[in-house]
Amino acid sequence: METVQYTSPFFARIVLFAASFTAHRAQHRPEPQESMTPQQTENTAPENGASENTAPNNGAPAAGHGPHGPQGPHGASEDPQNIYLLKDAPILKALLSLGVPMALGLAITSIYNVVNSYFVGHYGSVEELAATGYGVPVFGVIMAIAGLFGLGASTLASRKLGEGQPAHEIHRVTSFALYSALGVGTIAAIIGFILADPITGIMGASGGSYEPTRIYVHLMFLGAPLAIGMFTLEQLVRSEGYAKQSMYGIIVGTVVTCIFDVLFIAIMGMGVAGSGWAMLLANGASMLYYLLFLMRKSENFSANIRDFSLDPAIIKPVVAVGAAELIQSLNLIFAALLLNNLAASYGDDTVAAFGLAMRLNMVPEMLCMGLCMGGIPLYAYAYGARNGARVKQALRTATILSVITSAAITIPVLIFRRELLAVVGDERLVSTGEEVLVALMLAAVFNAVSIVFVSWFQAAGKGGPAMLMTLGIALLFFPAVYFGNMWFGFKGLTWAFPFTQVLACALGLVLFLATGGSKVPPAEPEVEAEGSEESDAQATQVSVAQPEQKA
């Protein structure tokens, strides 16, 4: 399933949205602390040599790893190996450790898209393969809802971890995210399942593709609670720095879905229905794995319904960040429909050229998205910890890393573009796709910077700038594509991508500077918390001493 996301700018999301995908899934069975390796023991030890287990186990939450150090005063608890990446690791190491697994996961997802298309197209019919394409907008709606709770809650949880908030405060966030996602997902499933027939018609399916699309849409809505719940839990896993576990989840999920594809499609001949059931069951298994992992590994996660809260202090920041993701995902639906209709007017060669160019463009897009999406917990934790220097260094490093990564892939593709196009198409495809590929690859370089801006706004909980950038890009993109095609034909349609992306990058810079850049709030609350802790300790000493004096 797509990592929307979470987190990725409009154009990168268009590329990923054009292909069906399988959801992030995870299964990780941690070893007990008693069996930690020497290297793990070294990483978990605080600098002063104290062990994290020196605190008495009196039933209170274990100490967290906020700005007060590994043994913070607020009572939140974290696995130090993961907190080390968020709090103390060198910036480049942290970004690579958090981002590379995400980038690899996105790459694995794109490979699965090809495998799934093979099974449906080879063992099914052309109409069934078309049904998977018609169903993409429906899937976009489901994942838009998932992004609302998953991204909004995960960034809030990371900031609270950085602030050293008590574990029970973070429990309220995670419980709200879990049960809100399941509740809204269930409502969406009921409404969508009832209205599946008219929705199928709206998607454009007709003739022989109508019935396969209707079946596929029914199955997608049936699995909506699992897909939304799974994605929300996956985001919560990443919020605590478990980047590798997120990657493992994608691998496990891809393998599980491929197994069901073979069983349902190749052996049982279920066609597109088999693909839908495979995705539904895999999402259910993934959600269970994420849930078990968090319940066993994280003391900041709560699946207890008693921790569920409709406190505005939780809802407001979650919705502020998640709403931008929701609107961006909905924009993708209209963007995909618009591009399909405009490109189709130039014939099948143009549609094929756009499709191929976008797949090639996915490589730098996914790598940059992975690096920046992996960095979101790092930004959010440093922001919550009021560590302005670390935030500034992280953003600078992420920008340089994203641009270098994009350029390192874009330049060779531009040099050998004709050779790459000739591998999969004839001369007509090469001549048409060459210009499309040049335009998209040039847009990718500017998109690399835009990704950093969006990631920072989301990590810092700046819902306003995130919303403005989302709406701004949409308002720039749709007129550019429509009027570019009207006034300049195919060239206008093609070059609308880099034109809009340059403006989007400029918009991100303006919003970044207008909202204070990388500045973080002052750290006065931390001092008050420390003072309060010292006062409590002194009061405790006095209360203990008084009985002794009376005796």
Short mmCIF file of N, CA and C in Angstrom, two decimals, residues 65-69 72-74 87 160-165 381 384-386 526 530:
data_model
loop_
_atom_site.label_atom_id
_atom_site.label_comp_id
_atom_site.label_asym_id
_atom_site.label_seq_id
_atom_site.Cartn_x
_atom_site.Cartn_y
_atom_site.Cartn_z
N HIS A 65 12.87 9.57 27.28
CA HIS A 65 14.13 10.02 26.71
C HIS A 65 13.93 11.36 26.05
N GLY A 66 13.31 12.24 26.75
CA GLY A 66 13.06 13.57 26.23
C GLY A 66 14.27 14.44 26.45
N PRO A 67 14.09 15.77 26.52
CA PRO A 67 15.22 16.68 26.66
C PRO A 67 15.94 16.55 27.96
N HIS A 68 15.39 15.82 28.90
CA HIS A 68 16.03 15.64 30.20
C HIS A 68 17.02 14.50 30.21
N GLY A 69 17.19 13.83 29.09
CA GLY A 69 18.14 12.75 29.04
C GLY A 69 17.45 11.41 29.07
N GLY A 72 14.42 10.74 31.93
CA GLY A 72 13.70 12.00 32.04
C GLY A 72 12.75 11.98 33.21
N PRO A 73 12.28 13.15 33.60
CA PRO A 73 11.44 13.27 34.78
C PRO A 73 9.99 12.95 34.52
N HIS A 74 9.59 12.77 33.28
CA HIS A 74 8.17 12.71 32.99
C HIS A 74 7.61 11.31 32.93
N LYS A 87 17.73 11.25 18.98
CA LYS A 87 18.20 12.22 19.96
C LYS A 87 19.68 12.55 19.86
N LYS A 160 5.85 14.76 21.38
CA LYS A 160 5.67 14.53 22.82
C LYS A 160 6.82 13.71 23.39
N LEU A 161 7.35 12.77 22.59
CA LEU A 161 8.52 12.03 23.04
C LEU A 161 9.70 12.96 23.24
N GLY A 162 9.90 13.86 22.29
CA GLY A 162 11.00 14.82 22.41
C GLY A 162 10.83 15.74 23.59
N GLU A 163 9.59 16.08 23.92
CA GLU A 163 9.34 16.93 25.07
C GLU A 163 9.50 16.20 26.40
N GLY A 164 9.60 14.86 26.34
CA GLY A 164 9.68 14.09 27.57
C GLY A 164 8.35 13.97 28.28
N GLN A 165 7.26 13.98 27.51
CA GLN A 165 5.93 13.87 28.11
C GLN A 165 5.76 12.51 28.80
N TYR A 381 11.00 14.89 16.83
CA TYR A 381 11.59 14.66 18.15
C TYR A 381 12.48 15.84 18.55
N GLY A 384 10.29 18.79 19.44
CA GLY A 384 9.71 18.64 20.76
C GLY A 384 10.72 18.82 21.87
N ALA A 385 11.97 18.42 21.61
CA ALA A 385 13.03 18.56 22.60
C ALA A 385 13.60 19.97 22.64
N ARG A 386 13.08 20.87 21.81
CA ARG A 386 13.55 22.26 21.73
C ARG A 386 15.02 22.34 21.36
N GLU A 526 10.62 23.21 30.07
CA GLU A 526 11.53 22.18 30.56
C GLU A 526 12.14 22.59 31.89
N GLU A 530 11.82 20.77 35.52
CA GLU A 530 12.94 20.35 36.34
C GLU A 530 12.82 20.94 37.74
#
